[in-house]
Coordinates of C-alpha atoms and ligand atoms in Angstrom, one line a residue:
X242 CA 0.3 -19.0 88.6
X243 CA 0.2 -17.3 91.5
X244 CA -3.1 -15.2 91.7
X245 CA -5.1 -18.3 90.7
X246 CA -6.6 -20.1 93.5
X247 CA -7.8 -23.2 91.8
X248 CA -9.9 -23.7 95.2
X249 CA -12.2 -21.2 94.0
X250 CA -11.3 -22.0 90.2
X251 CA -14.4 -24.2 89.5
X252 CA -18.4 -23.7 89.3
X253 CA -20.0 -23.5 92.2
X254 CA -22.3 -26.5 92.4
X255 CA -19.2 -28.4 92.2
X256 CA -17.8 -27.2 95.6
X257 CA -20.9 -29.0 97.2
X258 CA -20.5 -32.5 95.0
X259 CA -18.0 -34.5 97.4
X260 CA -21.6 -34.9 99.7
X261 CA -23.2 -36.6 96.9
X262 CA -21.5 -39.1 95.7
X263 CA -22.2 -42.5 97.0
X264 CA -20.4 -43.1 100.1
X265 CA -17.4 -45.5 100.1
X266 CA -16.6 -44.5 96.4
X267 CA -13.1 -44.4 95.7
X268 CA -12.1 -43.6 91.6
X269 CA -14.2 -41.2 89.3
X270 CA -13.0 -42.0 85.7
X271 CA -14.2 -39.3 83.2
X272 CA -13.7 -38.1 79.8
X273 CA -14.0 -34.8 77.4
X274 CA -15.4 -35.3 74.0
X275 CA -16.1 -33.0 71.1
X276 CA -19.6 -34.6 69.8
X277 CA -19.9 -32.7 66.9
X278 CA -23.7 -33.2 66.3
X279 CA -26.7 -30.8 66.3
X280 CA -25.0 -27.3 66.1
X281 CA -23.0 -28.9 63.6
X282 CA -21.6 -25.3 61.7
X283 CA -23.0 -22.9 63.6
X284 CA -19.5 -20.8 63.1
X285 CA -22.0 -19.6 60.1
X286 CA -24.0 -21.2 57.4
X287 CA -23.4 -24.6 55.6
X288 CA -20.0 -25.3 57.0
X289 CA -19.9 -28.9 58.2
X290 CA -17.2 -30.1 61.1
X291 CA -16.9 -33.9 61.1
X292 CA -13.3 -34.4 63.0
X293 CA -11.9 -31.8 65.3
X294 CA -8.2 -30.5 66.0
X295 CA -7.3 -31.5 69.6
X296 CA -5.2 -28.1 71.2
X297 CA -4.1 -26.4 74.2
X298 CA -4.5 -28.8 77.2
X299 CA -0.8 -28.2 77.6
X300 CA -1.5 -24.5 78.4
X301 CA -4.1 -24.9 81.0
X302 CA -2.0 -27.8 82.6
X303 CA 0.9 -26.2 82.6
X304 CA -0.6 -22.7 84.1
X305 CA -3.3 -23.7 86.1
X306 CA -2.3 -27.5 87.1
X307 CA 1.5 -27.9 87.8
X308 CA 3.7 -27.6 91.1
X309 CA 2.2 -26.9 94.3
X310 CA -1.2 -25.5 93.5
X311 CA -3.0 -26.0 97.2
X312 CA -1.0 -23.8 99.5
X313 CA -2.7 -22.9 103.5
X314 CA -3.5 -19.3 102.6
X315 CA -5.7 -20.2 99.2
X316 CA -7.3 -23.2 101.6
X317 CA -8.3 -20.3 104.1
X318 CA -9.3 -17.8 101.4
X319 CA -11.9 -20.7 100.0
X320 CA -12.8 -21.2 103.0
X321 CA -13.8 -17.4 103.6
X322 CA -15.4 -17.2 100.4
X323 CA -17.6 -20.5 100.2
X324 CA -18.9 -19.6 103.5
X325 CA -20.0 -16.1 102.5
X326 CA -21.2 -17.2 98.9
X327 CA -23.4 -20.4 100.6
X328 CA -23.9 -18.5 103.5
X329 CA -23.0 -21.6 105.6
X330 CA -19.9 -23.9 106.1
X331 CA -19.9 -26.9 103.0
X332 CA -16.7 -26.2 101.9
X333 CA -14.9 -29.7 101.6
X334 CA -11.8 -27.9 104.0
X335 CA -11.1 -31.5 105.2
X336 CA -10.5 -32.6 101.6
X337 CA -8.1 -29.7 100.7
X338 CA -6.3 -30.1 103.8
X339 CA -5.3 -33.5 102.6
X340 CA -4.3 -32.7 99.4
X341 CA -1.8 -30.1 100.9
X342 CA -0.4 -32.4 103.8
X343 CA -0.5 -35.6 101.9
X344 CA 0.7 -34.3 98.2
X345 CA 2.5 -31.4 99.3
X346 CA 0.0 -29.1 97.5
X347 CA -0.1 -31.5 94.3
X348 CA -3.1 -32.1 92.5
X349 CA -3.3 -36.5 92.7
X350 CA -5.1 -36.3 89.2
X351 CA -3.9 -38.6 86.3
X352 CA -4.8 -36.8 82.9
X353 CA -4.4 -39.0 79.7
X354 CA -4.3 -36.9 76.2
X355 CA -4.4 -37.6 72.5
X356 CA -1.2 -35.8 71.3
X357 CA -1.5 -31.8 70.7
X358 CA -2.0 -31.3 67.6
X359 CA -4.1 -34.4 66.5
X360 CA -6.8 -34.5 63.8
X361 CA -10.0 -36.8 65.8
X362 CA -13.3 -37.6 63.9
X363 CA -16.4 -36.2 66.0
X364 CA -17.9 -39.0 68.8
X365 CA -14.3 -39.9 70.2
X366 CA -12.8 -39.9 73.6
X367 CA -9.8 -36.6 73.1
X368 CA -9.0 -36.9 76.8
X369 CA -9.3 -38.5 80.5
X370 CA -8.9 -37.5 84.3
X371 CA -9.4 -39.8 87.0
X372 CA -8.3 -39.2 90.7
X373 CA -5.2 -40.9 92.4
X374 CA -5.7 -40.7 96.0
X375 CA -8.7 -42.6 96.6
X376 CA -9.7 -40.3 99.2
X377 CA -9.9 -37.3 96.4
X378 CA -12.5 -39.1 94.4
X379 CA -14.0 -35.5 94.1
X380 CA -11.3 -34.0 92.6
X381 CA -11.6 -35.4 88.8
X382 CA -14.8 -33.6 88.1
X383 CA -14.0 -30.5 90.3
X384 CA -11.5 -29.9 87.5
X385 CA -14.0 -30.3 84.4
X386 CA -14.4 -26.7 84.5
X387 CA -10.9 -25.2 83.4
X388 CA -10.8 -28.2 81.4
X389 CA -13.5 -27.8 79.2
X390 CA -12.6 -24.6 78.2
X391 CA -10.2 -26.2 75.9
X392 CA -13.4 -26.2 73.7
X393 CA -11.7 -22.4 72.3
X394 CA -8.2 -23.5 71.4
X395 CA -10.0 -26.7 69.9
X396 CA -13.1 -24.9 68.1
X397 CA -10.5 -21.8 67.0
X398 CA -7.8 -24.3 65.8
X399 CA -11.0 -26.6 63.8
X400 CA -12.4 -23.8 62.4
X401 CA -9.5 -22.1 60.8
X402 CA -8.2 -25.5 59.3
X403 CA -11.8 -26.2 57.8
X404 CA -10.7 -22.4 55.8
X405 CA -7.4 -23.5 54.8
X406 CA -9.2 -26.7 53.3
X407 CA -11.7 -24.5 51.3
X408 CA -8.8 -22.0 50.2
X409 CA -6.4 -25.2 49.1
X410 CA -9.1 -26.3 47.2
X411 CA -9.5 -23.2 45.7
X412 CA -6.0 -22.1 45.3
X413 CA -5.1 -25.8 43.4
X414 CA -7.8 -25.4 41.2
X415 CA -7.5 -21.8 40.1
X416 CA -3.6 -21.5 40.4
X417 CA -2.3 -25.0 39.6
X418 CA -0.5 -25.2 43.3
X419 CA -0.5 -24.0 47.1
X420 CA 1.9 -21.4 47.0
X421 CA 1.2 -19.0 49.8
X422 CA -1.8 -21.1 50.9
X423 CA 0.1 -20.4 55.0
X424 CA -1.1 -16.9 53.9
X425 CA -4.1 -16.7 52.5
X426 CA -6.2 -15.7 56.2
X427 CA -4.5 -13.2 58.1
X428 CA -5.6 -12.7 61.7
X429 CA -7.0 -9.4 62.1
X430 CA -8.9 -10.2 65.6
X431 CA -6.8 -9.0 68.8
X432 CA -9.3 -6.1 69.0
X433 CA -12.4 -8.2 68.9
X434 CA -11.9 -10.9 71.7
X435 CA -13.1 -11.0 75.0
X436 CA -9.1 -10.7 76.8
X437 CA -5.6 -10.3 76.3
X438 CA -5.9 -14.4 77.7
X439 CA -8.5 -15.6 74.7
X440 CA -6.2 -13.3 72.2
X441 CA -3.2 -15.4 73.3
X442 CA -5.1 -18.9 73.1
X443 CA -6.9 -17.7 69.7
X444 CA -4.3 -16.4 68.3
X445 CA -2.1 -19.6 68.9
X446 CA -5.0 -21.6 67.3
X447 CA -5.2 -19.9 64.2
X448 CA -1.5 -20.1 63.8
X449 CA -1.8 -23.9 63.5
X450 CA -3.0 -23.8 60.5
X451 CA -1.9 -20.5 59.0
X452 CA 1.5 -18.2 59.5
X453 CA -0.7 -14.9 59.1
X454 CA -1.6 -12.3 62.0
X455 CA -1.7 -9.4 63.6
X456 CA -2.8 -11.2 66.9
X457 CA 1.2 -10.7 68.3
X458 CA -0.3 -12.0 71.8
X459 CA -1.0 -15.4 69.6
X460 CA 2.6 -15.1 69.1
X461 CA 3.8 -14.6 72.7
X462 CA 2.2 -17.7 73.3
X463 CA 3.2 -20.0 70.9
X464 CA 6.5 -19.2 72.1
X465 CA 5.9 -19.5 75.6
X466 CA 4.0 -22.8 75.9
X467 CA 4.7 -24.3 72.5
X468 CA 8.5 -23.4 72.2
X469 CA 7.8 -21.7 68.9
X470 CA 10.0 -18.9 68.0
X471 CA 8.3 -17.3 65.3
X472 CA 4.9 -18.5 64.9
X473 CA 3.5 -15.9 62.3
X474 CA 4.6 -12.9 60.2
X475 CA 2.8 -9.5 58.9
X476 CA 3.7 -7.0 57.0
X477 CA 3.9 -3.3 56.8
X478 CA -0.3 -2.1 56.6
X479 CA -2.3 1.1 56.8
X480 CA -5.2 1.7 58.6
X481 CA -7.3 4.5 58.1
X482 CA -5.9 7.4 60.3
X483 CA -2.6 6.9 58.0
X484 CA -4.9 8.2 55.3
X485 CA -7.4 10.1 56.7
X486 CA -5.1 12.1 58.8
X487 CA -4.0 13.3 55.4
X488 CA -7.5 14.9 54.5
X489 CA -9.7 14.0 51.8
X490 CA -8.1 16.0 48.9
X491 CA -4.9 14.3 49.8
X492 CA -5.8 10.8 49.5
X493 CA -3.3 9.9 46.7
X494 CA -0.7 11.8 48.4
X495 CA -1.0 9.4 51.6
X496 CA -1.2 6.6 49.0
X497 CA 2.4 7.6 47.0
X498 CA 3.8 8.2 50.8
X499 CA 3.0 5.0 52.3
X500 CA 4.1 3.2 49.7
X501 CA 7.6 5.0 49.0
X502 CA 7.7 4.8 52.8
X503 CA 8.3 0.4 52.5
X504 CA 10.2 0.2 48.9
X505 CA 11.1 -3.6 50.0
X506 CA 8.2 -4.6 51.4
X507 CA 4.6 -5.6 50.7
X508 CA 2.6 -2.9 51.9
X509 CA -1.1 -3.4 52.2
X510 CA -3.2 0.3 51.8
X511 CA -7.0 0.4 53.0
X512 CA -8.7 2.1 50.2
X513 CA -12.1 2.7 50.8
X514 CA -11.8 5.6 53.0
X515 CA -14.0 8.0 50.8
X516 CA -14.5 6.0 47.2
X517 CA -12.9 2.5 46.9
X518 CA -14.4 2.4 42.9
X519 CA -12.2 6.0 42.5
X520 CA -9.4 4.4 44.7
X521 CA -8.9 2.0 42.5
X522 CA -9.9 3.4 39.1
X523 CA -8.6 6.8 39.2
X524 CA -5.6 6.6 42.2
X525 CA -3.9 3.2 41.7
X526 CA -4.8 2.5 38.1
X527 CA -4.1 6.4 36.7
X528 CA -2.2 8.7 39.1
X529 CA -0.1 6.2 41.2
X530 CA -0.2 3.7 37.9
X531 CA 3.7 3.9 37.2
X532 CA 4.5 4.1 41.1
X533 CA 2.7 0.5 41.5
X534 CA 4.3 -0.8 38.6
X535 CA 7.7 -0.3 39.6
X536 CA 7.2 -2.5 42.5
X537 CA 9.0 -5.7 42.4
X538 CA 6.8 -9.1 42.9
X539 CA 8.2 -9.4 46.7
X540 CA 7.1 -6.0 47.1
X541 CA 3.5 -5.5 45.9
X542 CA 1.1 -3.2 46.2
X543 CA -1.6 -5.1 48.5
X544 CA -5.0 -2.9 48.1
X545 CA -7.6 -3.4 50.7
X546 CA -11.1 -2.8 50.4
X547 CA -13.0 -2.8 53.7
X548 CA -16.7 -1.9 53.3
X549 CA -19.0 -3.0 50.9
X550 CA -20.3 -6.9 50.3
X551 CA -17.4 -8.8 50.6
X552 CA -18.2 -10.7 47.3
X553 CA -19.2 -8.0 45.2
X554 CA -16.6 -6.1 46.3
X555 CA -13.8 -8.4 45.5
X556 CA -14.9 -9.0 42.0
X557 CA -15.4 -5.4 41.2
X558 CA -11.4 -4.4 42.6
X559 CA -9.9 -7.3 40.3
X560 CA -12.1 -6.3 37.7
X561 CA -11.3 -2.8 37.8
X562 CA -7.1 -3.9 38.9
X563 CA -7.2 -6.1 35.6
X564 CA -8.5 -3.1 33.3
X565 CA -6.2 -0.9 34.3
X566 CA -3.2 -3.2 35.0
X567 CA -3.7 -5.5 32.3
X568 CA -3.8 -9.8 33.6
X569 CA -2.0 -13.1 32.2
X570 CA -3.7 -16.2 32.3
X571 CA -2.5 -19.2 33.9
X572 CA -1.6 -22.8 33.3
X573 CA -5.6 -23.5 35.0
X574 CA -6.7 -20.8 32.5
X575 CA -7.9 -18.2 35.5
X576 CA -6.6 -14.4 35.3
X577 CA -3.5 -13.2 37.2
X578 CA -2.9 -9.4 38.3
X579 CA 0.8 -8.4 38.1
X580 CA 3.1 -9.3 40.6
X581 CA 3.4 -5.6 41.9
X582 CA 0.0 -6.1 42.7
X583 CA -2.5 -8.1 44.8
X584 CA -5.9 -7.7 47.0
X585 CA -6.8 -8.0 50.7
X586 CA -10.3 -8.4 51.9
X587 CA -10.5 -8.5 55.6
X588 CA -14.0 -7.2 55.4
X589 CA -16.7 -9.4 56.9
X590 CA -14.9 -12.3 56.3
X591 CA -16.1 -15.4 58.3
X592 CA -15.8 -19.3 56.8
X593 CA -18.9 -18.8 55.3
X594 CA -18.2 -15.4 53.6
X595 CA -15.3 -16.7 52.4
X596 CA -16.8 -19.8 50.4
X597 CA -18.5 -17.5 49.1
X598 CA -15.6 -15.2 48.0
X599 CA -14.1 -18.2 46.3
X600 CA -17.1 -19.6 44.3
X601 CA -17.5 -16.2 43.1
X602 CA -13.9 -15.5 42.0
X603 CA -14.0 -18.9 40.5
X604 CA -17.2 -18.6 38.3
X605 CA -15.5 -14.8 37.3
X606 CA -12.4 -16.6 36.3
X607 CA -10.2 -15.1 39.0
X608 CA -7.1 -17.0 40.1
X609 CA -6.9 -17.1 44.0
X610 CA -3.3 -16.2 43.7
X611 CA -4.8 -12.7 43.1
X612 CA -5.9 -12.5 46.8
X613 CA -5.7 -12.9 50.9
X614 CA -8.3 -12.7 53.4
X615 CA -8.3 -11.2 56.8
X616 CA -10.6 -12.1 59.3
X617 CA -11.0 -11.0 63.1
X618 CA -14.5 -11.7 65.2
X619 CA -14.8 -14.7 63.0
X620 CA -11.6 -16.2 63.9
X621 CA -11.7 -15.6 67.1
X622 CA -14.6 -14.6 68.9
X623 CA -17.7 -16.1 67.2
X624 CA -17.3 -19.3 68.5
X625 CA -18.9 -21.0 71.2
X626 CA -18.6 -24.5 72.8
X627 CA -21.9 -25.8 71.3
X628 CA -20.6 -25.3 67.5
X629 CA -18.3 -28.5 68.6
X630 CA -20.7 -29.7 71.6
X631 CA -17.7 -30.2 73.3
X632 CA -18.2 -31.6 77.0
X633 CA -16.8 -33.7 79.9
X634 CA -18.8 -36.6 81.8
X635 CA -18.7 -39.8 84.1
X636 CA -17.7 -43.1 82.6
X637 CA -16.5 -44.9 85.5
X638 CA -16.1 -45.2 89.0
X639 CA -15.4 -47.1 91.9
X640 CA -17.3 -48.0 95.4
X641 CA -16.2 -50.4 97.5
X642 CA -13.7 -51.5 95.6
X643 CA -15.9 -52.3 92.9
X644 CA -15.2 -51.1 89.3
X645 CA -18.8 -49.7 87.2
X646 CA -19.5 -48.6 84.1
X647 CA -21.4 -45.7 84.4
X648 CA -23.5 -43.5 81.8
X649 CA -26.2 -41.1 81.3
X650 CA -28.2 -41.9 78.5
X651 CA -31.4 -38.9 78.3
X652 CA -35.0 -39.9 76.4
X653 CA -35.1 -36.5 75.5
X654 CA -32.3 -36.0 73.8
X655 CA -30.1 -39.3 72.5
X656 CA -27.3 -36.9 70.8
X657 CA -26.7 -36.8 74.5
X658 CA -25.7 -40.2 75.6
X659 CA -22.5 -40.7 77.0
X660 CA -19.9 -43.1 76.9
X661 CA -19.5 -46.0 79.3
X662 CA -16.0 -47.4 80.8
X663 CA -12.8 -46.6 81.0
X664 CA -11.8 -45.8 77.4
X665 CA -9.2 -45.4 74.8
X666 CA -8.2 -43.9 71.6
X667 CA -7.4 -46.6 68.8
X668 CA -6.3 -46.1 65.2
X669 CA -7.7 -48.6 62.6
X670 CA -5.5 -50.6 60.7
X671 CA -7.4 -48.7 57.5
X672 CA -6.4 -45.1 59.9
X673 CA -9.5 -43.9 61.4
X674 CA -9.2 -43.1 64.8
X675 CA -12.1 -44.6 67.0
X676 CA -12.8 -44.9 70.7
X677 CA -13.3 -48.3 72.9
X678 CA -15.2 -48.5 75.9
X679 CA -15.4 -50.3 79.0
X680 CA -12.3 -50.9 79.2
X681 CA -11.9 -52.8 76.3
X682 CA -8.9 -50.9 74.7
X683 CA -5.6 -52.6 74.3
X684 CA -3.3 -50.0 76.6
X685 CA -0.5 -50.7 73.8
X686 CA -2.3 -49.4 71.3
X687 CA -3.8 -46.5 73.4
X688 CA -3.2 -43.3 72.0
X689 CA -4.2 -41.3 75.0
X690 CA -0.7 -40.0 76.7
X691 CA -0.7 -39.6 80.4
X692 CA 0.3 -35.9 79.6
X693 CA -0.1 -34.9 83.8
X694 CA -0.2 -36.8 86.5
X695 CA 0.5 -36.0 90.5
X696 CA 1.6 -31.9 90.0
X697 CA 3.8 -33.2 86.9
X698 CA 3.0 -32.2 83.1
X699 CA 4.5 -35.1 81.8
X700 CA 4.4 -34.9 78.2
X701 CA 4.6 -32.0 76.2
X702 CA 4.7 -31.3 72.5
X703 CA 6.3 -28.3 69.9
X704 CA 4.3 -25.7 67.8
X705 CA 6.2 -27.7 64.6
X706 CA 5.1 -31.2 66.3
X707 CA 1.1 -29.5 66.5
X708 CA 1.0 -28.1 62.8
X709 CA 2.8 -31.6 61.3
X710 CA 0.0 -33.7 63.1
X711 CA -2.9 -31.2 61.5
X712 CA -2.0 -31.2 57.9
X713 CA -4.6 -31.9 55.8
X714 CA -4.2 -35.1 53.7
X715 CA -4.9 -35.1 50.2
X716 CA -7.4 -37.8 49.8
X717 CA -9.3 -34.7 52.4
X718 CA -8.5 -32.1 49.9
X719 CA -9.4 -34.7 47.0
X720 CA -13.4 -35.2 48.9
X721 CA -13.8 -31.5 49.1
X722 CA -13.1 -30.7 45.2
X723 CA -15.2 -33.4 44.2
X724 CA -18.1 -31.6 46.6
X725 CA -17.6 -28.3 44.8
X726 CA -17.4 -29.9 41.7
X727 CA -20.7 -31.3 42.2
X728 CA -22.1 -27.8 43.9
X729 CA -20.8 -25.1 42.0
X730 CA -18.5 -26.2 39.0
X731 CA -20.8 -28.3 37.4
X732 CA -22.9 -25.3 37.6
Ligands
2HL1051 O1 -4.8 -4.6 57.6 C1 -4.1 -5.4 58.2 N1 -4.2 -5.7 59.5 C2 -5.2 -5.3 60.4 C3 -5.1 -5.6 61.7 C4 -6.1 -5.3 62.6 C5 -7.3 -4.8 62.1 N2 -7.4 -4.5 60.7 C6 -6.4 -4.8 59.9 C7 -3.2 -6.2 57.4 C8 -2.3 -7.1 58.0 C9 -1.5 -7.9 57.2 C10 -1.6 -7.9 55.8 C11 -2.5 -6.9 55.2 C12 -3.2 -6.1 56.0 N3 -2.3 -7.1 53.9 C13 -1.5 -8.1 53.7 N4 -1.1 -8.6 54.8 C14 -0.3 -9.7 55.1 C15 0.0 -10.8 54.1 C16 1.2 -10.3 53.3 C17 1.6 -11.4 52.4 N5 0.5 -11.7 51.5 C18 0.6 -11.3 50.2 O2 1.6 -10.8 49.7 C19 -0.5 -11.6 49.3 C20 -1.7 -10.8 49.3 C21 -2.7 -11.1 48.4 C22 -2.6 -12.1 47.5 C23 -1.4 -12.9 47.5 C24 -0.4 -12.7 48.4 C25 -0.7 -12.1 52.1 C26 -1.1 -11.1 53.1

């Protein structure tokens, strides 16, 4: 990564910490943790997130961490800048300077991971960075900062697999199976992130758990850093210039065009450019009616509403798509469309939104096989690193040779205690994952991977090996019907 200077790559209270430490101290052992906790479901309304999926370390190491990262020219640039920005000379020069003389430029950091990819309960240790050059004792925390920010690949990647658990549950119960479940939220969210860089992360991160998107920088990625190929698929859609360039009186002609224009494909038309109700009732169910029936079921229709409250909307297209199209009713006794023809609502869709899509298109007797859901902001940019209270502290160190357990434990606020010791990630002979402290851990049973260590990335993992690890089991799926059972079937 050549314009990154990973000198200035770090806040800037941490330039002046290698004075504060106590002198003579050698190691500095710390951890990240996702403590789940107080924000719990801030992504929007009652959503709960009690484990977390643990992604993209590998990309930060491997762009920001590996090879010779300390050169003489980025020494002399920090230099420059710490001394303008502090408006004296604190800059640890000395400490840089040995980094690039004794390890060639190499950062002497050990990270230890839990494997890409893995499902963790809230409260557990997901990785650890200690210093190996005694004399670099200030390095492990100088690097919290690019760090941490795996709190978006980890709260993007939690947060669309907590959908595909509501949708799964959803889609068994109203269709009998989990065909097309990899579909069912399509990425619509390039446009609404911060960067081309949180796009590519993002992206990647809904693709874990889904093989829907628009997002083709989340594709780029995954096949970058993940060796993924092909990591997710769209189809041929409209927006509204394709149908507004045509002029309001010519709304059905854009309609019949577009779709002669893909005869093999699924083609998705957004239809609420003047009158969604007449869209539906008068265009597609009337004047296009025989057009969309002689579509073949791996070539439907897909209509897309895009104004309007997402759950009132929804019910009133398959309402109006059933009268006019006529519906069979499956083995689970809910009402199927067509083949030729199916919804999209990628309208205000967030996880909470689209619970509520669901429960409403289960008490009207809808079949989720009738519909897909695009999301954007949701997916990708309404996130922030409280929703997981992800962070990175001090367990250990040494001074003088001497190991301690160190901690911070605050009156004010116990949710923030951290853990003590050099710790380890265990699995329970019953499966649950849990962490040990203070050393305690049996290293043969440690699932935390030394994934970098010295300049190296020594362990990296596939896109497949990611999205194997974060399936959702069924006894998960089993919990979650049994909570809408309670909440809204028993209704
Ligand atoms: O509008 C779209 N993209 C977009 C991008 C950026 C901003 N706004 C919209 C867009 C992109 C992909 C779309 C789409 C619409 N409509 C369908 N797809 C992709 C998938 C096609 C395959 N799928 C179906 O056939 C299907 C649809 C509904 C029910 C059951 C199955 C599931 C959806």
């Amino acid at each position: 990564m050549e314009d990154f200077n990973i000198i200035l790559g770090t806040d800037s209270y941490k330039v002046t910490h290698y004075k504060q430490y106590p002198p003579n101290t050698t190691t500095v052992f710390s951890y990240f943790e996702c403590r789940g906790g107080k924000l719990n479901g801030a992504v929007d309304g009652d959503v709960k997130f009690t484990e977390v999926v643990f992604f993209g370390i590998q990309y930060i190491l491997q762009k920001y961490f590996t090879g010779q990262v300390v050169t003489r020219e980025k020494i002399q640039e920090a230099k420059e800048v710490y001394k303008l920005h502090f408006g004296q000379d604190i800059f640890n020069e000395q400490g840089w300077e040995h980094i690039l003389e004794k390890h060639d430029g190499r950062l002497p950091v050990r990270v230890r991971a839990v494997a890409e990819g893995t499902v963790v309960p809230v409260g557990n240790v997901l990785f650890t960075v200690e210093n190996t050059d005694p004399e670099c004792f200030w390095l492990t925390n100088w690097v919290e900062t690019l760090l941490v920010q795996t709190w978006y690949p980890i709260t993007v990647a939690t947060n669309s697999r907590k959908q595909k658990e509501f949708l799964a549950v959803y889609l068994a119960e109203t269709a009998g199976n989990l065909d097309g479940l990899e579909s069912k939220l399509h990425d619509f969210g390039y446009r609404g992130v911060s960067s081309q860089e949180s796009a590519s992360i993002g992206g990647a991160a809904h693709l874990i758990s889904f093989e829907g998107t628009d997002t083709v920088a989340g594709i780029r990625f995954a096949r970058k850093y993940y060796g993924c190929s092909m990591a997710g698929f769209s189809i041929p859609a409209s927006e509204h210039s394709n149908i507004t360039a045509w002029g309001q009186q010519q709304e059905r002609a854009a309609f019949k065009f577009i779709l002669e224009a893909f005869p093999k494909l699924p083609v998705s038309i957004v239809s609420d450019s003047y009158d969604i109700i007449n869209a539906c009732e008068r265009i597609w169910g009337e004047d296009l009616r025989s057009v969309v029936e002689a579509r073949s079921s791996d070539a439907p229709l897909i209509i897309r509403p895009d104004s309007g409250d997402p759950v009132i909307m929804v019910i009133k297209v398959l309402n109006i798509l059933g009268e006019k199209f006529g519906t069979t009713i499956n083995q689970r006794g809910f009402k199927v469309l067509p083949p030729y023809v199916r919804v999209i609502q990628g309208d205000g869709i967030g996880t909470h939104t689209l619970v509520k899509v669901l429960r409403a298109m289960w008490r009207e007797r809808w079949s989720v096989e009738n519909l897909a859901f695009g999301a954007g902001g949701a997916i990708l940019q309404r996130v922030n690193r409280d929703i997981l209270n992800c962070s990175f502290k001090c367990s250990f160190v040494e001074i003088d040779g001497h190991g301690m357990n160190v901690f911070k434990n605050p009156v004010t606020d116990p949710g923030k205690a951290s853990k003590r010791g050099r710790l380890s990630l265990h699995r329970s002979a019953d499966g649950l994952l849990y962490t040990e402290q203070e050393g305690r851990g049996d290293p043969n049973t440690d699932l935390l991977q030394t994934v970098f260590e010295n300049g190296k990335l020594l362990k990296t993992f596939t896109f497949a090996e990611v999205r194997s690890r974060s399936q959702i089991p069924a006894e998960r799926l089993e919990q979650l019907k049994q909570a809408e059972e309670e909440r809204v079937w028993a209704i």
